[in-house]
PDB file of C-alpha atoms in Angstrom:
ATOM      1  CA  MET V 249     -16.606  18.922 -85.389  1.00 58.00           C
ATOM      2  CA  GLU V 250     -13.679  16.592 -85.969  1.00 67.00           C
ATOM      3  CA  ARG V 251     -13.824  13.219 -85.025  1.00 65.00           C
ATOM      4  CA  LYS V 252     -11.160  11.898 -82.407  1.00 65.00           C
ATOM      5  CA  VAL V 253      -9.012   9.292 -83.814  1.00 66.00           C
ATOM      6  CA  GLY V 254      -7.681   6.746 -81.342  1.00 64.00           C
ATOM      7  CA  SER V 255      -8.696   5.285 -78.070  1.00 66.00           C
ATOM      8  CA  SER V 256      -8.100   6.009 -74.451  1.00 74.00           C
ATOM      9  CA  THR V 257      -8.020   3.102 -72.016  1.00 76.00           C
ATOM     10  CA  VAL V 258      -9.387   3.867 -68.307  1.00 77.00           C
ATOM     11  CA  THR V 259      -7.933   1.288 -65.757  1.00 82.00           C
ATOM     12  CA  ALA V 260      -9.904  -0.009 -62.884  1.00 81.00           C
ATOM     13  CA  LYS V 261      -7.801   1.843 -60.476  1.00 84.00           C
ATOM     14  CA  GLU V 262      -8.577   5.211 -62.216  1.00 85.00           C
ATOM     15  CA  VAL V 263     -12.335   4.452 -62.177  1.00 83.00           C
ATOM     16  CA  LYS V 264     -12.115   3.438 -58.407  1.00 82.00           C
ATOM     17  CA  ALA V 265     -10.192   6.744 -57.598  1.00 83.00           C
ATOM     18  CA  ALA V 266     -12.763   8.824 -59.514  1.00 84.00           C
ATOM     19  CA  LEU V 267     -15.815   7.152 -57.894  1.00 82.00           C
ATOM     20  CA  GLU V 268     -14.525   7.665 -54.340  1.00 80.00           C
ATOM     21  CA  LYS V 269     -14.182  11.418 -55.355  1.00 83.00           C
ATOM     22  CA  THR V 270     -17.744  11.965 -56.691  1.00 83.00           C
ATOM     23  CA  ARG V 271     -21.003  12.156 -54.988  1.00 81.00           C
ATOM     24  CA  THR V 272     -23.307  12.898 -57.716  1.00 86.00           C
ATOM     25  CA  LEU V 273     -23.946   9.443 -59.013  1.00 84.00           C
ATOM     26  CA  THR V 274     -26.959   7.144 -57.837  1.00 85.00           C
ATOM     27  CA  ALA V 275     -26.198   3.782 -56.478  1.00 82.00           C
ATOM     28  CA  GLU V 276     -27.239   2.111 -59.579  1.00 85.00           C
ATOM     29  CA  GLU V 277     -24.850   4.188 -61.874  1.00 86.00           C
ATOM     30  CA  GLU V 278     -22.058   3.698 -59.610  1.00 84.00           C
ATOM     31  CA  ARG V 279     -22.563  -0.143 -59.656  1.00 83.00           C
ATOM     32  CA  VAL V 280     -22.831  -0.086 -63.510  1.00 84.00           C
ATOM     33  CA  LEU V 281     -19.537   1.762 -63.749  1.00 83.00           C
ATOM     34  CA  ARG V 282     -17.823  -0.575 -61.422  1.00 81.00           C
ATOM     35  CA  MET V 283     -19.132  -3.712 -63.090  1.00 83.00           C
ATOM     36  CA  ARG V 284     -18.302  -2.322 -66.577  1.00 83.00           C
ATOM     37  CA  HIS V 285     -14.728  -1.360 -65.667  1.00 80.00           C
ATOM     38  CA  GLY V 286     -13.916  -4.244 -63.202  1.00 81.00           C
ATOM     39  CA  ALA V 287     -13.573  -1.674 -60.491  1.00 80.00           C
ATOM     40  CA  GLY V 288     -14.431  -3.590 -57.233  1.00 77.00           C
ATOM     41  CA  ALA V 289     -15.661  -1.798 -54.293  1.00 70.00           C
ATOM     42  CA  SER V 290     -13.482   0.108 -52.019  1.00 65.00           C
ATOM     43  CA  SER V 291     -11.785  -1.570 -49.151  1.00 65.00           C
ATOM     44  CA  THR V 292     -13.914  -3.584 -47.012  1.00 68.00           C
ATOM     45  CA  ARG V 293     -11.432  -2.950 -44.226  1.00 71.00           C
ATOM     46  CA  ALA V 294     -11.734   0.846 -44.549  1.00 68.00           C
ATOM     47  CA  PRO V 295     -14.040   2.668 -42.056  1.00 69.00           C
ATOM     48  CA  LEU V 296     -17.309   3.886 -43.046  1.00 68.00           C
ATOM     49  CA  PRO V 297     -17.710   7.545 -43.641  1.00 70.00           C
ATOM     50  CA  ARG V 298     -19.197   9.087 -40.501  1.00 74.00           C
ATOM     51  CA  ALA V 299     -22.918  10.679 -41.216  1.00 78.00           C
ATOM     52  CA  ALA V 300     -22.113  13.530 -38.875  1.00 79.00           C
ATOM     53  CA  GLY V 301     -19.049  14.622 -40.681  1.00 79.00           C
ATOM     54  CA  ASP V 302     -17.061  17.384 -38.524  1.00 83.00           C
ATOM     55  CA  ASN V 303     -20.112  18.322 -36.346  1.00 86.00           C
ATOM     56  CA  GLU V 304     -19.387  16.919 -32.877  1.00 88.00           C
ATOM     57  CA  GLU V 305     -22.781  17.540 -31.332  1.00 90.00           C
ATOM     58  CA  LEU V 306     -24.515  15.517 -34.077  1.00 90.00           C
ATOM     59  CA  GLY V 307     -21.925  12.829 -33.979  1.00 86.00           C
ATOM     60  CA  ASP V 308     -22.560  12.430 -30.175  1.00 89.00           C
ATOM     61  CA  GLU V 309     -26.356  12.284 -30.796  1.00 90.00           C
ATOM     62  CA  LEU V 310     -25.908   9.651 -33.461  1.00 89.00           C
ATOM     63  CA  LEU V 311     -23.933   7.655 -31.056  1.00 89.00           C
ATOM     64  CA  LEU V 312     -26.392   7.903 -28.330  1.00 92.00           C
ATOM     65  CA  ILE V 313     -29.129   6.712 -30.757  1.00 92.00           C
ATOM     66  CA  GLU V 314     -27.007   3.954 -32.090  1.00 91.00           C
ATOM     67  CA  MET V 315     -26.141   2.762 -28.459  1.00 92.00           C
ATOM     68  CA  GLN V 316     -29.940   2.761 -27.693  1.00 93.00           C
ATOM     69  CA  LEU V 317     -30.915   0.658 -30.462  1.00 93.00           C
ATOM     70  CA  LEU V 318     -28.230  -1.801 -29.856  1.00 91.00           C
ATOM     71  CA  LYS V 319     -29.537  -1.851 -26.273  1.00 92.00           C
ATOM     72  CA  ALA V 320     -33.196  -2.442 -27.416  1.00 91.00           C
ATOM     73  CA  MET V 321     -32.158  -5.207 -29.973  1.00 91.00           C
ATOM     74  CA  ARG V 322     -30.330  -7.053 -27.384  1.00 90.00           C
ATOM     75  CA  ALA V 323     -33.231  -6.821 -25.046  1.00 90.00           C
ATOM     76  CA  ARG V 324     -35.464  -7.885 -27.637  1.00 88.00           C
ATOM     77  CA  ALA V 325     -33.566 -10.972 -28.700  1.00 85.00           C
ATOM     78  CA  GLY V 326     -33.712 -11.888 -25.067  1.00 78.00           C
ATOM     79  CA  GLY V 327     -30.025 -12.978 -24.468  1.00 62.00           C
ATOM     80  CA  LYS V 328     -27.034 -11.722 -22.880  1.00 59.00           C
ATOM     81  CA  PRO V 329     -23.791 -11.384 -24.997  1.00 56.00           C
ATOM     82  CA  VAL V 330     -21.733 -14.496 -25.086  1.00 49.00           C
ATOM     83  CA  ALA V 331     -17.929 -14.273 -25.792  1.00 51.00           C
ATOM     84  CA  SER V 332     -16.778 -16.654 -28.171  1.00 48.00           C
ATOM     85  CA  GLY V 333     -13.115 -17.833 -29.045  1.00 50.00           C
ATOM     86  CA  ASN V 334     -12.213 -14.746 -31.096  1.00 53.00           C
ATOM     87  CA  ASN V 335     -13.368 -12.112 -28.682  1.00 51.00           C
ATOM     88  CA  LYS V 336     -16.285 -10.888 -30.475  1.00 52.00           C
ATOM     89  CA  GLN V 337     -19.512 -10.666 -28.658  1.00 54.00           C
ATOM     90  CA  VAL V 338     -22.114 -12.760 -30.115  1.00 53.00           C
ATOM     91  CA  MET V 339     -25.958 -12.621 -29.051  1.00 56.00           C
ATOM     92  CA  ALA V 340     -27.061 -15.759 -27.550  1.00 56.00           C
ATOM     93  CA  PRO V 341     -30.034 -17.292 -29.419  1.00 58.00           C
ATOM     94  CA  ALA V 342     -33.607 -16.254 -28.527  1.00 58.00           C
ATOM     95  CA  PRO V 343     -35.399 -18.766 -26.727  1.00 59.00           C
ATOM     96  CA  ALA V 344     -38.419 -20.604 -28.701  1.00 59.00           C
ATOM     97  CA  PRO V 345     -41.761 -18.979 -27.692  1.00 57.00           C
ATOM     98  CA  ALA V 346     -43.592 -21.348 -25.363  1.00 57.00           C
ATOM     99  CA  LYS V 347     -46.370 -23.520 -26.657  1.00 57.00           C
ATOM    100  CA  ALA V 348     -48.872 -22.210 -24.313  1.00 58.00           C
ATOM    101  CA  ALA V 349     -48.178 -18.607 -25.255  1.00 61.00           C
ATOM    102  CA  THR V 350     -48.535 -19.469 -29.083  1.00 66.00           C
ATOM    103  CA  ASN V 351     -51.814 -21.178 -28.091  1.00 80.00           C
ATOM    104  CA  ALA V 352     -53.096 -18.243 -26.253  1.00 81.00           C
ATOM    105  CA  THR V 353     -52.159 -15.913 -29.327  1.00 82.00           C
ATOM    106  CA  LYS V 354     -53.978 -18.182 -31.701  1.00 83.00           C
ATOM    107  CA  ASP V 355     -56.986 -18.583 -29.388  1.00 84.00           C
ATOM    108  CA  LYS V 356     -57.158 -14.574 -29.208  1.00 84.00           C
ATOM    109  CA  ILE V 357     -56.892 -14.266 -33.068  1.00 83.00           C
ATOM    110  CA  VAL V 358     -59.649 -16.903 -33.542  1.00 84.00           C
ATOM    111  CA  ARG V 359     -61.988 -15.052 -30.909  1.00 85.00           C
ATOM    112  CA  ALA V 360     -61.493 -11.796 -32.764  1.00 85.00           C
ATOM    113  CA  LEU V 361     -62.121 -13.494 -36.165  1.00 85.00           C
ATOM    114  CA  ARG V 362     -65.550 -15.254 -34.755  1.00 83.00           C
ATOM    115  CA  LYS V 363     -66.573 -11.759 -33.478  1.00 83.00           C
ATOM    116  CA  LYS V 364     -66.372 -10.090 -36.908  1.00 81.00           C
ATOM    117  CA  LYS V 365     -68.932 -12.667 -38.296  1.00 67.00           C
TER     118      LYS V 365
END
């Protein structure tokens, strides 16, 4: 085995391009390579890859699940979407729990603990 003399320089652009192509690295390995070579994450404006790939049926199912989860999240937050100045929808803050409801819950917990004794 001969030892190679000289060095090669890897640029941040080359590392970024190689990391976008490979799918075999773990998240930690990818982070280490990005930090080591100064290659930042890919563009934050770029769309995320679709989990369904080319499968339209799976894409429709995932979209349906996403819509159901967003609806449930909005219902749980207890607010309606509020339009802001930049045309983005923002959830209205959830109202604070009523003091009577908090006391009722606290009383229920205390009664359950007393029964355990």
